[in-house]
Amino acid sequence: MPVFFSLSARLLVNLEALNMAENVGNVVRHRRAPVVLRTDQGFVLRYVPVISGESLAHHYQRLLAEIAKQRNIPVCNACSQGIFLKHSNEEVFRKYDKKEYAVFENAAQVEEYVVKNCVIEDVGGFLVAAKEKKSKAKNAKRTSRFRIGYMIPALDALEAGAAATEAQFHVRYSPEAGQRRDEEETTQQAIYYVEIGSAVYVFNFALDATGVGARSMENEGASGKDPYILPLEERFRRVEAAFDALAAFLGGMAWGAKISRFQPHWKILSLVAAVTEPIPFNVSPGHGRDYLAETVSRACSLAKIVDGFKAAVYYYDAEGLAEAIRCDNVKVEKHKNYLETVEKAKQETLERLS
């Protein structure tokens, strides 16, 4: 039976420079993105500080690679170094695997080889864009089993005006700046500005647990083959590692840009996780303190519509979430800290997979 996991959390993060976009003169800018929100006058557009899904996914996969190496779960040479090229072309096979792409007969063989040898590309997906005409196997694709998106400010916080960026003035010593230029003596101090952001961010994550170690049937040559590339025990080990990497990600908060001098002040306000079968289900994004109640309500409605639908919802609350109305086929449990919530969801997922 297919098993899916999803999570949403609300994080209060102050004075962060976790995702910078570019330099404009001597200003290092924070990444921003347009967000639409409702006001008393109607919908308005706001440009707000955000943290990209690519940045978050990179750090998550770095943690997954480290955990996998500790547990002797296969990780390819590039991913083990934090270089997520993901076997994107023939040259990656040649450089990092000492293997010619031409040996593969079809895309299914490519996927099987990569998945067996790298948990990062098993969980995180890859796309081989073959260019050499001598290669029998053309493009091979594996969709990522985990999904992650931009962290954006919670809409209820934006409606209250509680999100902003500000350029902070800094000075560094620069010997070159003190050299004579055009007959004018300049100072040895170089001025620069770094934009920092503060917001209540919403973090979303999802994992297709059943898809870990499973074959992508759309690849050429996959038809008629065993739907699973890996045995059950190895799939369990990889799913457990994927959960533990998420726990390390949330528990350590040691990710993002410029943390050597802009280590943010942060607190997880609440977290809601759901384990469901047999269809995908996403926790409602935490844009208001009613997202637990909304998640449980949606799950209860699906339980009436979809035969066999079951859900277990686990949550952590340090901000006073709206109470959920419970129903049959949807278990709801509160936990005393957010890492315990993730651990309980992991145990539930592994139990349902078995």
XYZ file of C-alpha atoms in Angstrom:
354
model
C 0.000 0.000 0.000
C 1.513 3.406 -0.942
C 2.577 5.441 2.103
C 3.200 9.198 2.075
C 4.578 11.654 4.615
C 4.170 15.433 4.699
C 5.035 18.197 7.137
C 4.579 21.911 7.635
C 6.174 24.047 10.333
C 6.143 27.664 11.459
C 9.564 29.076 12.317
C 10.235 32.433 13.918
C 13.581 33.534 12.443
C 15.182 36.878 13.307
C 18.242 38.571 11.803
C 19.000 35.994 9.130
C 20.934 36.101 5.868
C 20.212 32.489 4.948
C 19.632 33.030 1.230
C 21.295 35.903 -0.615
C 20.563 36.740 -4.245
C 23.219 39.063 -5.678
C 25.456 42.071 -5.090
C 24.301 45.520 -6.118
C 27.337 47.729 -5.663
C 28.464 47.202 -2.108
C 25.070 45.816 -0.997
C 24.560 42.040 -0.663
C 20.829 41.545 -1.177
C 18.546 39.024 0.499
C 16.448 36.892 -1.825
C 12.913 38.241 -2.248
C 9.828 36.978 -4.035
C 6.289 38.280 -4.751
C 3.530 37.034 -2.446
C -0.187 37.769 -2.730
C -2.182 38.290 0.459
C -5.661 39.441 1.351
C -6.301 42.724 3.147
C -9.449 44.634 4.083
C -9.117 46.451 0.743
C -8.721 43.233 -1.277
C -5.703 41.311 -2.579
C -2.312 43.022 -2.622
C 1.147 42.063 -3.844
C 4.129 42.222 -1.513
C 7.816 41.472 -2.127
C 9.045 39.645 0.948
C 12.198 37.839 2.168
C 12.246 34.166 1.182
C 14.591 31.169 1.279
C 14.649 29.099 -1.899
C 13.737 25.437 -2.131
C 17.005 24.766 -3.969
C 18.978 26.092 -1.004
C 16.941 24.035 1.468
C 17.165 20.889 -0.674
C 20.943 21.256 -0.983
C 21.435 21.324 2.785
C 18.944 18.503 3.354
C 20.825 16.300 0.890
C 24.158 17.198 2.501
C 22.795 15.912 5.809
C 21.354 12.801 4.170
C 24.748 12.060 2.577
C 26.537 12.382 5.939
C 24.028 10.128 7.705
C 24.218 7.585 4.879
C 28.029 7.440 5.061
C 27.873 6.848 8.811
C 25.466 3.937 8.270
C 27.240 2.412 5.241
C 24.361 3.238 2.915
C 25.727 3.720 -0.629
C 26.498 7.300 -1.707
C 28.170 8.091 -5.025
C 31.521 9.899 -5.164
C 30.111 13.274 -6.213
C 27.216 13.336 -3.724
C 29.479 12.223 -0.875
C 31.446 15.451 -1.451
C 28.299 17.592 -1.499
C 28.547 17.991 -5.297
C 25.027 17.195 -6.459
C 25.625 16.779 -10.188
C 23.210 13.852 -10.075
C 24.717 11.865 -12.998
C 23.405 14.530 -15.340
C 25.391 13.450 -18.427
C 27.923 10.963 -19.765
C 30.880 12.972 -18.442
C 29.730 12.573 -14.828
C 29.713 8.789 -15.238
C 33.162 8.950 -16.809
C 34.720 11.298 -14.234
C 33.209 10.077 -10.958
C 32.336 6.432 -11.705
C 35.058 5.569 -14.254
C 32.247 4.110 -16.330
C 31.214 4.652 -19.938
C 27.550 5.500 -20.452
C 27.544 3.400 -23.627
C 27.512 0.162 -21.572
C 23.850 0.732 -20.609
C 21.268 -0.810 -22.925
C 18.344 1.390 -21.843
C 17.204 4.014 -19.353
C 15.920 1.385 -16.889
C 19.452 -0.005 -16.554
C 20.788 3.496 -15.911
C 18.273 4.119 -13.137
C 18.945 0.730 -11.568
C 22.703 1.371 -11.515
C 22.377 4.878 -10.059
C 19.778 3.975 -7.406
C 21.770 0.988 -6.155
C 24.893 3.112 -5.808
C 23.515 6.375 -4.392
C 20.831 7.039 -1.781
C 20.888 10.764 -2.637
C 19.784 10.132 -6.206
C 17.357 7.460 -5.057
C 15.621 9.894 -2.679
C 16.440 13.148 -4.499
C 16.054 12.061 -8.124
C 18.195 12.784 -11.197
C 18.009 13.413 -14.936
C 20.563 12.108 -17.429
C 20.573 14.132 -20.633
C 22.499 11.844 -22.973
C 24.244 13.562 -25.879
C 26.644 11.000 -27.346
C 25.191 9.196 -30.369
C 26.967 5.932 -29.474
C 24.966 5.627 -26.254
C 22.063 3.173 -26.601
C 20.402 4.526 -23.455
C 18.981 7.967 -24.059
C 17.546 10.231 -21.378
C 16.965 8.563 -18.002
C 14.761 10.295 -15.437
C 13.935 9.728 -11.786
C 11.543 12.116 -10.044
C 12.636 13.196 -6.590
C 10.955 11.237 -3.805
C 11.122 14.242 -1.488
C 9.522 17.610 -2.173
C 10.508 20.892 -0.640
C 9.637 24.463 -1.552
C 10.449 28.059 -0.758
C 10.245 29.119 2.859
C 8.067 32.231 2.785
C 6.649 34.409 5.562
C 3.365 33.144 7.034
C 0.411 35.041 5.588
C -1.002 35.862 9.017
C 2.339 37.457 9.928
C 2.405 39.376 6.636
C -1.098 40.689 7.258
C 0.188 42.072 10.556
C 3.238 43.588 8.823
C 5.634 41.251 10.661
C 8.210 40.550 7.926
C 10.978 42.792 6.622
C 14.489 43.106 5.258
C 16.967 45.768 6.265
C 20.453 46.584 4.928
C 22.951 46.624 7.793
C 26.066 48.817 7.641
C 29.443 47.047 8.010
C 33.108 47.998 7.625
C 36.044 45.744 6.882
C 39.773 46.448 6.731
C 41.158 46.588 3.182
C 44.865 47.452 2.661
C 44.302 48.019 -1.063
C 41.701 50.667 -0.298
C 44.401 52.801 1.349
C 46.583 53.007 -1.771
C 46.868 56.367 -3.555
C 44.386 56.633 -6.402
C 44.203 59.649 -8.706
C 46.328 61.724 -6.287
C 43.733 61.210 -3.537
C 44.482 59.322 -0.348
C 41.664 56.893 0.464
C 40.857 55.189 3.736
C 41.814 51.605 4.503
C 38.264 50.824 5.536
C 35.841 49.326 3.000
C 32.131 49.950 3.597
C 29.566 47.294 2.691
C 25.943 46.454 3.484
C 24.265 43.072 4.065
C 20.492 42.762 3.914
C 19.061 40.709 6.739
C 15.523 39.416 7.097
C 13.183 38.649 9.969
C 9.900 36.762 9.599
C 7.716 33.894 10.735
C 8.612 31.469 7.956
C 6.567 28.493 6.758
C 8.564 25.352 5.925
C 6.974 22.534 3.887
C 8.342 19.052 3.194
C 6.933 15.826 1.738
C 8.264 12.310 1.117
C 6.922 9.533 -1.089
C 8.130 6.775 1.238
C 6.929 3.940 -1.005
C 8.853 5.394 -3.942
C 12.242 5.066 -2.216
C 14.050 2.172 -3.893
C 11.209 1.770 -6.394
C 11.621 1.766 -10.161
C 10.371 4.603 -12.395
C 8.172 2.678 -14.797
C 8.180 5.423 -17.422
C 11.854 4.797 -18.263
C 12.574 2.799 -21.420
C 13.115 -0.878 -20.592
C 11.263 -0.776 -17.234
C 8.108 -2.495 -18.488
C 7.722 -6.007 -17.087
C 10.488 -5.628 -14.497
C 10.176 -5.866 -10.710
C 8.723 -2.526 -9.522
C 11.376 -2.375 -6.793
C 15.083 -2.025 -7.478
C 16.106 -2.573 -3.845
C 15.095 -5.250 -1.303
C 12.696 -4.304 1.490
C 15.341 -4.087 4.227
C 17.466 -1.631 2.231
C 14.410 0.472 1.383
C 13.611 0.680 5.106
C 17.168 1.804 5.887
C 16.936 4.574 3.293
C 13.527 5.810 4.408
C 14.783 5.910 8.002
C 17.850 7.891 6.879
C 15.610 10.324 4.954
C 13.590 10.999 8.117
C 16.694 11.335 10.274
C 18.169 13.841 7.814
C 14.974 15.894 8.151
C 15.242 15.728 11.947
C 18.877 16.841 11.741
C 17.870 19.653 9.387
C 15.198 21.003 11.739
C 16.988 20.188 14.961
C 20.398 21.593 14.039
C 19.339 24.682 12.047
C 22.934 24.726 10.786
C 22.086 25.473 7.156
C 21.856 28.462 4.856
C 24.207 31.208 3.705
C 26.419 33.563 5.731
C 25.829 31.785 9.056
C 29.460 32.346 10.125
C 28.602 35.972 10.954
C 24.804 36.047 10.612
C 23.742 33.061 12.707
C 19.977 33.660 13.041
C 17.860 33.688 16.168
C 15.158 31.089 15.659
C 12.369 29.145 17.312
C 9.990 26.547 15.915
C 6.529 27.733 16.922
C 4.558 24.720 15.741
C 4.833 21.695 13.476
C 2.246 19.373 11.926
C 3.141 16.046 10.265
C 0.918 13.500 8.550
C 1.414 9.907 7.424
C -1.213 8.702 4.959
C -2.163 5.842 2.675
C -3.016 5.003 -0.097
C -2.952 8.426 -1.836
C -0.661 11.459 -1.515
C -1.750 14.021 1.059
C -0.073 17.280 2.045
C -0.395 18.992 5.397
C -1.993 22.425 5.005
C 0.803 25.051 4.896
C 1.166 26.822 8.221
C 0.014 30.270 7.142
C -2.258 30.607 10.149
C -2.733 28.985 13.517
C -5.670 27.019 12.123
C -3.531 24.815 9.876
C -3.698 21.793 12.212
C -7.504 21.989 12.309
C -7.641 22.456 8.528
C -5.312 19.483 7.948
C -7.390 17.155 10.126
C -10.632 18.397 8.552
C -9.322 17.693 5.047
C -8.089 14.241 6.088
C -11.475 13.414 7.621
C -13.233 14.463 4.405
C -10.912 12.281 2.302
C -11.553 9.325 4.618
C -15.233 9.548 3.615
C -14.469 9.907 -0.106
C -11.508 7.572 -0.726
C -11.894 3.892 0.187
C -9.134 2.745 2.520
C -7.795 6.222 3.223
C -6.091 6.398 6.602
C -4.098 9.188 8.200
C -2.057 9.730 11.345
C -1.478 13.380 12.240
C 1.201 14.298 14.778
C 1.816 17.828 15.963
C 3.861 20.101 18.214
C 2.383 23.359 19.464
C 4.144 26.237 21.214
C 1.873 29.033 19.967
C -1.732 27.994 20.634
C -3.009 26.271 17.484
C -6.728 26.010 16.862
C -8.115 22.711 18.130
C -8.835 20.003 15.559
C -12.171 18.139 15.323
C -11.317 14.446 15.191
C -12.947 11.595 13.271
C -12.605 7.894 12.476
C -9.631 6.754 10.335
C -7.648 9.873 11.286
C -5.435 9.571 14.357
C -4.311 12.850 15.973
C -1.525 13.019 18.579
C 0.222 15.906 20.289
C 3.906 15.673 21.265
C 6.034 17.673 23.663
C 8.715 18.683 21.137
C 8.975 18.906 17.389
C 11.752 16.317 16.973
C 9.675 13.782 18.872
C 6.884 14.553 16.389
C 9.143 13.759 13.417
C 10.388 10.587 15.136
C 6.833 9.381 15.749
C 5.939 10.035 12.103
C 9.011 8.036 11.056
C 7.958 5.071 13.177
C 4.433 5.248 11.787
C 5.745 5.346 8.210
C 8.063 2.353 8.695
C 5.266 0.394 10.355
C 2.871 1.060 7.479
C 5.527 0.197 4.896
C 6.030 -3.184 6.546
